[in-house]
PDB file of C-alpha atoms and ligand atoms in Angstrom:
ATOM      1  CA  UNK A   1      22.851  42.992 -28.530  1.00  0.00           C
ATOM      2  CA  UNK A   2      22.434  46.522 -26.840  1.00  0.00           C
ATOM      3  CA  UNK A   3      21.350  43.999 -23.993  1.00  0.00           C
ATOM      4  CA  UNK A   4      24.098  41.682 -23.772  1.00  0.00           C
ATOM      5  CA  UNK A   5      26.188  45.253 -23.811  1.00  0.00           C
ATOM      6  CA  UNK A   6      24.738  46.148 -20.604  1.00  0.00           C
ATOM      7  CA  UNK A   7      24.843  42.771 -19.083  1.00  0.00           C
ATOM      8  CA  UNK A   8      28.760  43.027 -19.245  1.00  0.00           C
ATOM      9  CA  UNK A   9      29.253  46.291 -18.181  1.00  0.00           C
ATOM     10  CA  UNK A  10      27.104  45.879 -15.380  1.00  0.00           C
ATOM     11  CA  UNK A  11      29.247  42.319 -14.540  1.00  0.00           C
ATOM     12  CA  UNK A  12      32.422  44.736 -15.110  1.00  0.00           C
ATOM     13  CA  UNK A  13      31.006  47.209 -12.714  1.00  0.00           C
ATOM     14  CA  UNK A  14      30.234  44.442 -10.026  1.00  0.00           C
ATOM     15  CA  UNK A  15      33.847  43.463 -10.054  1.00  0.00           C
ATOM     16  CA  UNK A  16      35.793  46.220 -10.182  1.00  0.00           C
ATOM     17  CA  UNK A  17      33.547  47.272  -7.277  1.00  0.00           C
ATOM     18  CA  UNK A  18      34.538  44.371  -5.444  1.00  0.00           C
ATOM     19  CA  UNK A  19      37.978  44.363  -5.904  1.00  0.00           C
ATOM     20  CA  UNK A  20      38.189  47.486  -4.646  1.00  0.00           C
ATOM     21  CA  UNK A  21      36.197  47.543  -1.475  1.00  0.00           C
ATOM     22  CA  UNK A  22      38.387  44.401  -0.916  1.00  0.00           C
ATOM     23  CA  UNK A  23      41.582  46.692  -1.469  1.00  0.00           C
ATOM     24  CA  UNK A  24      40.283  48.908   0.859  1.00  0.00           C
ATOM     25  CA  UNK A  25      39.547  46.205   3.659  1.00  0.00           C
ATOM     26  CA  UNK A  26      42.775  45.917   6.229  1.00  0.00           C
ATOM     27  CA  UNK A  27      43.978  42.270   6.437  1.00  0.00           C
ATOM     28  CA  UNK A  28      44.252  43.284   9.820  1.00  0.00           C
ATOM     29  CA  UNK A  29      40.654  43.304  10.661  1.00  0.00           C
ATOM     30  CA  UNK A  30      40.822  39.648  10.143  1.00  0.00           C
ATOM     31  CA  UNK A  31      41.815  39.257  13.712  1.00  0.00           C
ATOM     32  CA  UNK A  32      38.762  40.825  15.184  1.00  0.00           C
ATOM     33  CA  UNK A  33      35.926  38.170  14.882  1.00  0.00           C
ATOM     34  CA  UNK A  34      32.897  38.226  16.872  1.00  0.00           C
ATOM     35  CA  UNK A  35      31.251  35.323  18.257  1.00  0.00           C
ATOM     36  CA  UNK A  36      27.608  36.097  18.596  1.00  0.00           C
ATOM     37  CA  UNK A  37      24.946  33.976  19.942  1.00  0.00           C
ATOM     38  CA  UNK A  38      21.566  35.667  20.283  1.00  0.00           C
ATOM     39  CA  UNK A  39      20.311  32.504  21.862  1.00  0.00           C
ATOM     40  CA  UNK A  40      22.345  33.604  24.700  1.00  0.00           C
ATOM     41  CA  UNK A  41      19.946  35.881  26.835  1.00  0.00           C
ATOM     42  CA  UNK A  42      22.545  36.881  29.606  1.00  0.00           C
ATOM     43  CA  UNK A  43      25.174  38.746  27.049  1.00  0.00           C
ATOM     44  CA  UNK A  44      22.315  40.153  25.653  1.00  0.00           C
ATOM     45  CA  UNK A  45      21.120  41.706  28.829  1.00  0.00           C
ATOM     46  CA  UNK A  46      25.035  42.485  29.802  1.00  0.00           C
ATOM     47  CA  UNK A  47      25.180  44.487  25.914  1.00  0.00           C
ATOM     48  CA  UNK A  48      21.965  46.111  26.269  1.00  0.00           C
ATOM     49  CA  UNK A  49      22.749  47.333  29.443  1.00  0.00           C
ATOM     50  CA  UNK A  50      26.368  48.525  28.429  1.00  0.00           C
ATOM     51  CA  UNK A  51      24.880  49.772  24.862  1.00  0.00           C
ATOM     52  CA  UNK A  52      22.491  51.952  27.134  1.00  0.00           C
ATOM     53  CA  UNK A  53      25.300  53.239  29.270  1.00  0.00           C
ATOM     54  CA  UNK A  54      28.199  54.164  26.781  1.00  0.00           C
ATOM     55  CA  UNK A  55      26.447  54.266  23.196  1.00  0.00           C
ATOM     56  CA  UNK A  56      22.813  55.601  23.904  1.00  0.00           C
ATOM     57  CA  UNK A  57      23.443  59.336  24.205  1.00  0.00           C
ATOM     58  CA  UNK A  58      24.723  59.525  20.454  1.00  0.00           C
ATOM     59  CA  UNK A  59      23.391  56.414  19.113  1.00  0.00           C
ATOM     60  CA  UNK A  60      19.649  55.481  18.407  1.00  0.00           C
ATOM     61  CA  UNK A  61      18.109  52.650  17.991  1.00  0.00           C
ATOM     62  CA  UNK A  62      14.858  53.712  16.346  1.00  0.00           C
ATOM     63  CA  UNK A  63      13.253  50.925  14.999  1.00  0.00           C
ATOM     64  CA  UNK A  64      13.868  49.064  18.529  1.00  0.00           C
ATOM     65  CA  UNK A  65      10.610  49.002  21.360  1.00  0.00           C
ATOM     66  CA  UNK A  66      11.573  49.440  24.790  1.00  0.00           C
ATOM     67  CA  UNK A  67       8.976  47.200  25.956  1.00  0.00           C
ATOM     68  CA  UNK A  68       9.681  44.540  23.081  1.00  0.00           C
ATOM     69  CA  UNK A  69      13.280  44.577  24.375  1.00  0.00           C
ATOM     70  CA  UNK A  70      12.391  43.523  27.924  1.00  0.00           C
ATOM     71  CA  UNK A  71       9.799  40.564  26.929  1.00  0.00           C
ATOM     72  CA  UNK A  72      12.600  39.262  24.810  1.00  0.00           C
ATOM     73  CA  UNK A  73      15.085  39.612  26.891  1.00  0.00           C
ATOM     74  CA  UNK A  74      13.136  38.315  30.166  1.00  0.00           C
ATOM     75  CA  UNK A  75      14.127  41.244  31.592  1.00  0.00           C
ATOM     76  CA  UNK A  76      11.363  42.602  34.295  1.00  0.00           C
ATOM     77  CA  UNK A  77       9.303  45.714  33.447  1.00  0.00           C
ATOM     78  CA  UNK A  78       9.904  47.008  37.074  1.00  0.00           C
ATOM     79  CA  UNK A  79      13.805  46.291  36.587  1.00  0.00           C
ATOM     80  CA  UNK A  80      13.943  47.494  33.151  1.00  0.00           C
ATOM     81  CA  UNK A  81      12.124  50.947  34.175  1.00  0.00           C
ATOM     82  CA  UNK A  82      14.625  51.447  36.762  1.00  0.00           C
ATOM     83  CA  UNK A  83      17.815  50.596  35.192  1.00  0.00           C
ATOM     84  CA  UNK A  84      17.519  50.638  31.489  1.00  0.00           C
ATOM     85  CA  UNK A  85      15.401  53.205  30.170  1.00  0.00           C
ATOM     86  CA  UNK A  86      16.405  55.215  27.497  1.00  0.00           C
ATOM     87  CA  UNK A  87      16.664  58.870  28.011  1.00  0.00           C
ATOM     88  CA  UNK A  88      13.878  59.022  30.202  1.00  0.00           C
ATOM     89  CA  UNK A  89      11.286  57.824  28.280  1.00  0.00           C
ATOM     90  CA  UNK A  90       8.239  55.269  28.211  1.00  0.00           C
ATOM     91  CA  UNK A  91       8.939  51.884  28.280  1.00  0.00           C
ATOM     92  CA  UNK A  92       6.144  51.553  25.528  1.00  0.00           C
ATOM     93  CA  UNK A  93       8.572  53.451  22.879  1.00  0.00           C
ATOM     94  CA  UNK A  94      10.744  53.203  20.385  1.00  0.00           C
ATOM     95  CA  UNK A  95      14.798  53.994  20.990  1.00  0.00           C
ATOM     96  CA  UNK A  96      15.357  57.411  19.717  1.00  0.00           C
ATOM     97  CA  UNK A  97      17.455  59.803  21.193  1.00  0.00           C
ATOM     98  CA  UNK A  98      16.934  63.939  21.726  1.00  0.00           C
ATOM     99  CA  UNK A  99      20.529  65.176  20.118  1.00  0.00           C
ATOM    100  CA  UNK A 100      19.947  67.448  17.104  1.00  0.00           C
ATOM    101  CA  UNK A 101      21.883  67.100  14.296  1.00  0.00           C
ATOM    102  CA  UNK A 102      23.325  70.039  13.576  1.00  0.00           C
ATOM    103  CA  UNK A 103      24.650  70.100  17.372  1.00  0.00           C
ATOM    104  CA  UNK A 104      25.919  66.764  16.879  1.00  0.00           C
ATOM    105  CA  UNK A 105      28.000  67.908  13.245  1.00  0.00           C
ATOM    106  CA  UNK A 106      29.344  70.895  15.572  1.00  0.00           C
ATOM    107  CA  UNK A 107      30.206  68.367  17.905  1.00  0.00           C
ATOM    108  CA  UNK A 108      31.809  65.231  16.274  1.00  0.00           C
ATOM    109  CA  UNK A 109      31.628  66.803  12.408  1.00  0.00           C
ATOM    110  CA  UNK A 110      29.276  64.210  11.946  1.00  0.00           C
ATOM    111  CA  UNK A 111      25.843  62.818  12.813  1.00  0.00           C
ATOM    112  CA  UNK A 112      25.879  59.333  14.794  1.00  0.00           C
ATOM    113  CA  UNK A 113      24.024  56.902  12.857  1.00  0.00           C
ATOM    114  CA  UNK A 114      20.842  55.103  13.959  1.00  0.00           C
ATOM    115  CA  UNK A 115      22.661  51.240  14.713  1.00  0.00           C
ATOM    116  CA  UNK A 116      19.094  49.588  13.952  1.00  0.00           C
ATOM    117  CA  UNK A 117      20.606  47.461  11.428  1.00  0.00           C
ATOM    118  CA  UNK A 118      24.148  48.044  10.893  1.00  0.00           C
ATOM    119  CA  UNK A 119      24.761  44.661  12.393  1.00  0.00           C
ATOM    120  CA  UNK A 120      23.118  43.265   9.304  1.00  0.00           C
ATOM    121  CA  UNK A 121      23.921  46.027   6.517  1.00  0.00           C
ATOM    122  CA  UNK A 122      28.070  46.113   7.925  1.00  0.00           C
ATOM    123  CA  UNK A 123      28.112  42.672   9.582  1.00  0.00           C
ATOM    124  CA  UNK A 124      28.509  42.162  13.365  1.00  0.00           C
ATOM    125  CA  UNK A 125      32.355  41.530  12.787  1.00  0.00           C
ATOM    126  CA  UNK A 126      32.316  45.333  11.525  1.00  0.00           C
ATOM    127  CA  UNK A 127      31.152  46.473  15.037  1.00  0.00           C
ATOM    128  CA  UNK A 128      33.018  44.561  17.208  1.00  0.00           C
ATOM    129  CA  UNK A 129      36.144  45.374  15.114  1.00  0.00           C
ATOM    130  CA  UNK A 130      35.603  49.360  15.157  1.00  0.00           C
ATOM    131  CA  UNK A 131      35.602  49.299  18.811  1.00  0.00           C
ATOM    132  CA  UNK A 132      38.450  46.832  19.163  1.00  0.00           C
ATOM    133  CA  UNK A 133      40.799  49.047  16.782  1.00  0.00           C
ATOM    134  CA  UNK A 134      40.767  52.651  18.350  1.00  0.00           C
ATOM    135  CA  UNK A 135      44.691  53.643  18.486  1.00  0.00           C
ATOM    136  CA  UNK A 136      46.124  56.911  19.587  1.00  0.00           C
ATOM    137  CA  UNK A 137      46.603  59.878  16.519  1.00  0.00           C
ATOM    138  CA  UNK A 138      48.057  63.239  16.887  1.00  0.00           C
ATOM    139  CA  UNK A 139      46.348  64.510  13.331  1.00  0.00           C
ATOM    140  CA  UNK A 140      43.238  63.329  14.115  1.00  0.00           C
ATOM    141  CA  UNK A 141      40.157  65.894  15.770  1.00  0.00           C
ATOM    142  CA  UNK A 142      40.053  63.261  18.727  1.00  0.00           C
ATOM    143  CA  UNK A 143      43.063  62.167  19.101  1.00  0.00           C
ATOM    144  CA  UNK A 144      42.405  58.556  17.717  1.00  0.00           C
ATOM    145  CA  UNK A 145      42.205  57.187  14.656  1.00  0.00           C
ATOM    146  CA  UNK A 146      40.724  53.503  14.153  1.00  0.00           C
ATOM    147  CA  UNK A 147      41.295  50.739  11.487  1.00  0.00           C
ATOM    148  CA  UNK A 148      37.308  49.513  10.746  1.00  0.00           C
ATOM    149  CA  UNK A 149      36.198  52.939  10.048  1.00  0.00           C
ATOM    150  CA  UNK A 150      39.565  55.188   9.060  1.00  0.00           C
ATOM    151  CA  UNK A 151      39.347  58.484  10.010  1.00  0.00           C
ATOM    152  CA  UNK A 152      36.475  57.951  12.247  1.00  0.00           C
ATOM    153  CA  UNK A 153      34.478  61.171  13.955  1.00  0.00           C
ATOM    154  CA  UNK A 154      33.680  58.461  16.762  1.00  0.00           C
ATOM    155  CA  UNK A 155      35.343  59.601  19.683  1.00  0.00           C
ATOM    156  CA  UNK A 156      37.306  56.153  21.561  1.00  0.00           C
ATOM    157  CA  UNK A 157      34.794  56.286  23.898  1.00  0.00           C
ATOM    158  CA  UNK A 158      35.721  53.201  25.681  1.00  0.00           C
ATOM    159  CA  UNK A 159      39.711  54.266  26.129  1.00  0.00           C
ATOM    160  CA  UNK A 160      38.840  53.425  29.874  1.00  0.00           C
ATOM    161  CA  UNK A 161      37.937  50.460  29.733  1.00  0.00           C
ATOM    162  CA  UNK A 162      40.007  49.144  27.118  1.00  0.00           C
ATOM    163  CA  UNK A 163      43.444  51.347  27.925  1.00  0.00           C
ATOM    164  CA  UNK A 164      45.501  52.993  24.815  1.00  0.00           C
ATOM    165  CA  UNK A 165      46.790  51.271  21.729  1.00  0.00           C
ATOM    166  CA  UNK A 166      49.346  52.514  19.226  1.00  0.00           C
ATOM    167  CA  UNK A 167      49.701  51.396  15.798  1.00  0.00           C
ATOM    168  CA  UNK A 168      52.116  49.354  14.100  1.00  0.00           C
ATOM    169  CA  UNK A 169      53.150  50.480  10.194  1.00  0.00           C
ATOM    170  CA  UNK A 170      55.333  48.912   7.930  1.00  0.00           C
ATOM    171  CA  UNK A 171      57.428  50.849   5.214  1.00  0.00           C
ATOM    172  CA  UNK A 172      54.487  52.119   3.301  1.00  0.00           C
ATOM    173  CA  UNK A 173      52.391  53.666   6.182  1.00  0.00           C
ATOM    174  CA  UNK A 174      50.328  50.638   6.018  1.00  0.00           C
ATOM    175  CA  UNK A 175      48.771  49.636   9.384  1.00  0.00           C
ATOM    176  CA  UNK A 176      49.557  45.761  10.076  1.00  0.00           C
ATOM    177  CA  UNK A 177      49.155  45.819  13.867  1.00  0.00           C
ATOM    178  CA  UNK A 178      48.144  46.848  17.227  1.00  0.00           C
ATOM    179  CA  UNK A 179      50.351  47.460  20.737  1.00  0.00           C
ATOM    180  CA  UNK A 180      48.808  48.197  23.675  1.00  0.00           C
ATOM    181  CA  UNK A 181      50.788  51.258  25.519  1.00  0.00           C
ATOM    182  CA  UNK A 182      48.649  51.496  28.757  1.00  0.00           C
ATOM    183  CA  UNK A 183      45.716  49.460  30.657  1.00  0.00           C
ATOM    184  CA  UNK A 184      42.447  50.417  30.827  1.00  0.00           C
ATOM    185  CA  UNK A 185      39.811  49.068  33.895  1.00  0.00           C
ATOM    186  CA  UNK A 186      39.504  46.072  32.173  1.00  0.00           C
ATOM    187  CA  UNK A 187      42.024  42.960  31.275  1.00  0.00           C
ATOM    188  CA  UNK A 188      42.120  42.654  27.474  1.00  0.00           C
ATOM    189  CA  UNK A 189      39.857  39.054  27.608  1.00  0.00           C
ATOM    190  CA  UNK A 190      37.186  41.027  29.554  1.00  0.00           C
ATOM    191  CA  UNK A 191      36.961  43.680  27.196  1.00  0.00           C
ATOM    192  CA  UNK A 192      36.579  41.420  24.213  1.00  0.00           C
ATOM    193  CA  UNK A 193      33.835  39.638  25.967  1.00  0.00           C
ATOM    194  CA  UNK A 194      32.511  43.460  26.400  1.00  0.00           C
ATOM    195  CA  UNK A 195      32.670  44.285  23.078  1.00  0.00           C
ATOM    196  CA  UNK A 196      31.519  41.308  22.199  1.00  0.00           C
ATOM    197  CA  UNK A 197      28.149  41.957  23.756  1.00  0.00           C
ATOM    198  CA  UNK A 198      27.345  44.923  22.884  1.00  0.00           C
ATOM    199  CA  UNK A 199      27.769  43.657  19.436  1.00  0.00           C
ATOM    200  CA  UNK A 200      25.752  40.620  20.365  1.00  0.00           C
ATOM    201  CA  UNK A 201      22.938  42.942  21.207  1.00  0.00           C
ATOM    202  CA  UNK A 202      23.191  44.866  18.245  1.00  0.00           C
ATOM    203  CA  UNK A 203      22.776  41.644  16.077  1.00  0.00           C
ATOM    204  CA  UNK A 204      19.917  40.769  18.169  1.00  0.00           C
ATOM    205  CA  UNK A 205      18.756  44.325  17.695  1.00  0.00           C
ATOM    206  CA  UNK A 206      19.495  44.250  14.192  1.00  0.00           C
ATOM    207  CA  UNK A 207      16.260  41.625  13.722  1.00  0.00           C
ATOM    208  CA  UNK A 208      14.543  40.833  16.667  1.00  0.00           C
ATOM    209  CA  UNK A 209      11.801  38.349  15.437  1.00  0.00           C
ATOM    210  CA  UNK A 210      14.421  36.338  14.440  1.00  0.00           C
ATOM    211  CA  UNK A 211      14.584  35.041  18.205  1.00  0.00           C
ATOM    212  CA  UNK A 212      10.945  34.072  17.572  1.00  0.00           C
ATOM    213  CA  UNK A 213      11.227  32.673  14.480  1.00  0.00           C
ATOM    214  CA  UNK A 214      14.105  29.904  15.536  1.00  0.00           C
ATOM    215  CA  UNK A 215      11.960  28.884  18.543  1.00  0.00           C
ATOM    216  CA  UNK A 216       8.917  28.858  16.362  1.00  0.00           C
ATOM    217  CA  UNK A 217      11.042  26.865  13.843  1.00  0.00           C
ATOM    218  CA  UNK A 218      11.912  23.827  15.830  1.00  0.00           C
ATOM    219  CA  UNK A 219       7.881  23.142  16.511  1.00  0.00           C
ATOM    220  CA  UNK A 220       7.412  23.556  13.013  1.00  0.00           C
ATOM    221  CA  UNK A 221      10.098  20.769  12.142  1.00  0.00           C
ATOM    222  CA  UNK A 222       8.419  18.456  14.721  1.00  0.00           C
ATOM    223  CA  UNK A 223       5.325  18.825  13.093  1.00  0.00           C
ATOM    224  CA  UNK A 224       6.629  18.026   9.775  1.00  0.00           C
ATOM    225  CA  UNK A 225       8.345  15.032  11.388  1.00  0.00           C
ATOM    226  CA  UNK A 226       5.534  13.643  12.561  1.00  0.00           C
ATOM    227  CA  UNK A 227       3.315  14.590  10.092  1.00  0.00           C
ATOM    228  CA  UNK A 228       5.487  12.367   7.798  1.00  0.00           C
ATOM    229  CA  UNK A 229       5.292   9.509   9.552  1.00  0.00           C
ATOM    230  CA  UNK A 230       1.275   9.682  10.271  1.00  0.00           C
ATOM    231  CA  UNK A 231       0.807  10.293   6.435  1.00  0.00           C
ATOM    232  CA  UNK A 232       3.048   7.425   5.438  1.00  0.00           C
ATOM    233  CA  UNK A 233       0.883   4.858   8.007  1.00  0.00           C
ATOM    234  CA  UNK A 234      -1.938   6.165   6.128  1.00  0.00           C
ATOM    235  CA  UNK A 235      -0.850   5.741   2.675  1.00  0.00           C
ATOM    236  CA  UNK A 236      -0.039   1.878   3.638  1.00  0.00           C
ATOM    237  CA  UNK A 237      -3.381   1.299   4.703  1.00  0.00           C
ATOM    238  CA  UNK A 238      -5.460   3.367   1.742  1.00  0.00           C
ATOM    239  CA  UNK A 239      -3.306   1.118  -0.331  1.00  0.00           C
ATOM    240  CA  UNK A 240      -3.072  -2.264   1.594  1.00  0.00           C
ATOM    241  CA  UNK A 241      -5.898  -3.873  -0.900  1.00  0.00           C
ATOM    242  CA  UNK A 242      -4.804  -2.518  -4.488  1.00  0.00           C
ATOM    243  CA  UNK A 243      -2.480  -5.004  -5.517  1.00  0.00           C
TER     244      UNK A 243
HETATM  245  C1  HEC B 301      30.051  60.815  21.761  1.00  0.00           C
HETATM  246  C2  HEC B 301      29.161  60.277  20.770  1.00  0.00           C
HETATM  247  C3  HEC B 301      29.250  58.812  20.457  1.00  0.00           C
HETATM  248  C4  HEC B 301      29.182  57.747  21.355  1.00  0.00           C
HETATM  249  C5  HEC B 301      29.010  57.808  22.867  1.00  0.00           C
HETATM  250  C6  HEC B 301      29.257  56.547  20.561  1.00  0.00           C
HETATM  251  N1  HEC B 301      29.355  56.855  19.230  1.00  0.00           N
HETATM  252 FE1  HEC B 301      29.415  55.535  17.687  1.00  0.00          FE
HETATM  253  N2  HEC B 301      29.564  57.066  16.364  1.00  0.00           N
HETATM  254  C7  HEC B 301      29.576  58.420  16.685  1.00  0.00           C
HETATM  255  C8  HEC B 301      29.739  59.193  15.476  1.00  0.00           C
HETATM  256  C9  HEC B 301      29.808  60.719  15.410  1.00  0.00           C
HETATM  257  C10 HEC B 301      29.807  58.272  14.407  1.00  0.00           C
HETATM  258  C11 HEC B 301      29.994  58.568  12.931  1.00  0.00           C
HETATM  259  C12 HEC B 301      31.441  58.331  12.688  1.00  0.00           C
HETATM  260  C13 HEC B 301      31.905  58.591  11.309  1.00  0.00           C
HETATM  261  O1  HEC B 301      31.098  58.563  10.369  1.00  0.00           O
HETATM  262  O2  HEC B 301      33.126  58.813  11.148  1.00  0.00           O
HETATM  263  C14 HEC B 301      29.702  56.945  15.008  1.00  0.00           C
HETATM  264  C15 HEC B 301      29.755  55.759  14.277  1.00  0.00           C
HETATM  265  C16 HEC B 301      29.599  54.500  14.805  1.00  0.00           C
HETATM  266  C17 HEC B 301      29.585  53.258  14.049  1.00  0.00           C
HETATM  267  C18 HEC B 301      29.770  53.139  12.550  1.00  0.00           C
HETATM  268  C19 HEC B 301      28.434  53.076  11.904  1.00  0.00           C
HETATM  269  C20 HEC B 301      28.509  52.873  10.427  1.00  0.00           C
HETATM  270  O3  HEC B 301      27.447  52.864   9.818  1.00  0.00           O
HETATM  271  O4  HEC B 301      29.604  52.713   9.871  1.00  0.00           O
HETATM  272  C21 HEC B 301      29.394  52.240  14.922  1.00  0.00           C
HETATM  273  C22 HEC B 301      29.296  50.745  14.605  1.00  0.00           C
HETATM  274  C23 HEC B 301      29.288  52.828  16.233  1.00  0.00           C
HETATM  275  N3  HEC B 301      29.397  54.187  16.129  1.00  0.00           N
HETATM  276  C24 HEC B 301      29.085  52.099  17.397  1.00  0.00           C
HETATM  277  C25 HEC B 301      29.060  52.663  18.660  1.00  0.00           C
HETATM  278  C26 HEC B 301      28.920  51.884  19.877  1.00  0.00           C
HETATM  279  C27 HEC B 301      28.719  50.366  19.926  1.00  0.00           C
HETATM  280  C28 HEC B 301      28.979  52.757  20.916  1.00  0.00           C
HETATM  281  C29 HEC B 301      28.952  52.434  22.398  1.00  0.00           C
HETATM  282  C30 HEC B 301      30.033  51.601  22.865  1.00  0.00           C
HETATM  283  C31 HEC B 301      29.141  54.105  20.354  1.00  0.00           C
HETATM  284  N4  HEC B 301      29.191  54.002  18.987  1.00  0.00           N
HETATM  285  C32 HEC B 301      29.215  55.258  21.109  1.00  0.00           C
HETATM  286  C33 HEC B 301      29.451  58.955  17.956  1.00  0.00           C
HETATM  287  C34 HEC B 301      29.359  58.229  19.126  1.00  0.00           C
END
């Protein structure tokens, strides 16, 4: 009894937990869907190298080996030394990064977290769409404000690239779009693909044996494939007599 009790508070709990992270979810994020490949080697070389210029000095990656990176990646040691190296360190090391966290919560009020695996614990669609909805706000300690993460202590820190957005609200306050008010470097088509890279590289980042595992995967299906067809010759001849 006492069990079935919990069983159906813990099933009420569930939903009511789901409905309302789905209340909270803006329909407008719908609109900002990633397309991520990690079979595609040259975005991630274009993300790494773009996560290593504009995301490294806040953002570690601590569970991520420098020198892992570049064998995956086919990226040369000599190259990768020169151009990619994070903060100065060995290319035998892990991603970490030398801000301390209580300069960082003076900084940005909060501490940047460790992206490791937020591409699988958030979703790569969560990534791409937090740096794809920055828009300008007066109340805000940056000056932006951005629909994936509300109230975010992320400063835009792509606004060049990307240019300024405002927000659209209907009669409620309720953001239910985007305008852009000024360009950035970039057209709006190459900073998708941008974003979409460095997201790309996250999700890559997020489990890198994976890239492994599908190559290793495909042999393993061939073997089973022909393993079939050897062991089905063989049963016909153990059993060609016994009739
Ligand atoms: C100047 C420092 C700084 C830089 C540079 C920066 N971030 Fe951040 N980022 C932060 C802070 C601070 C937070 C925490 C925000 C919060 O909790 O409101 C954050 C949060 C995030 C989150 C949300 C994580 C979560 O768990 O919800 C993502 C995703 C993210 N950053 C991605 C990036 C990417 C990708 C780049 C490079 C394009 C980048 N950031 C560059 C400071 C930075």
């Amino acid at each position: 009894m006492i069990k079935n009790i919990l069983v159906v508070f813990i099933v009420f709990l569930a939903t009511v937990n789901l409905a309302y992270s789905a209340a909270q979810k803006n329909e407008l994020l719908l609109e900002y869907k990633s397309t991520t490949s990690i079979n595609n080697k040259a975005s991630l070389q274009r993300g790494a190298k773009y996560f290593v210029n504009y995301c490294s000095g806040c953002h570690s990656l601590k569970y991520m080996r420098m020198s892992t990176l570049a064998e995956d990646l086919d990226i040369d040691e000599a190259i990768f030394s020169k151009n990619l190296l994070f903060n100065n360190k060995k290319i035998g090391e892990t991603m970490t990064i030398s801000m301390k966290e209580k300069d960082a919560i003076e900084w940005f009020n909060a501490v940047p977290p460790d992206l490791s695996l937020t591409a699988r614990s958030k979703g790569a669609d969560y990534i791409f769409s937090k740096l794809n909805t920055y828009y300008e706000d007066d109340l805000t300690a940056t000056g932006y404000n951005n629909i994936a993460l509300p109230n975010t202590s992320m400063p835009n820190v792509l606004a060049n690239l990307q240019g300024e957005q405002k927000v659209i609200i209907d009669s409620n306050s309720y953001p239910i779009g985007l305008e852009k008010v000024s360009n950035g470097s970039l057209s709006d088509v190459e900073y998708k693909q941008l974003t979409n890279d460095i997201t790309n590289f996250l999700v890559y980042v997020s489990e890198p044996a994976k890239l492994k595992r599908y190559s290793i995967g495909i042999w393993v299906l061939m073997f089973i494939f022909i393993f079939t067809i050897i062991a089905y010759f063989t049963k016909k001849e153990f059993w060609k007599d016994v009739k």
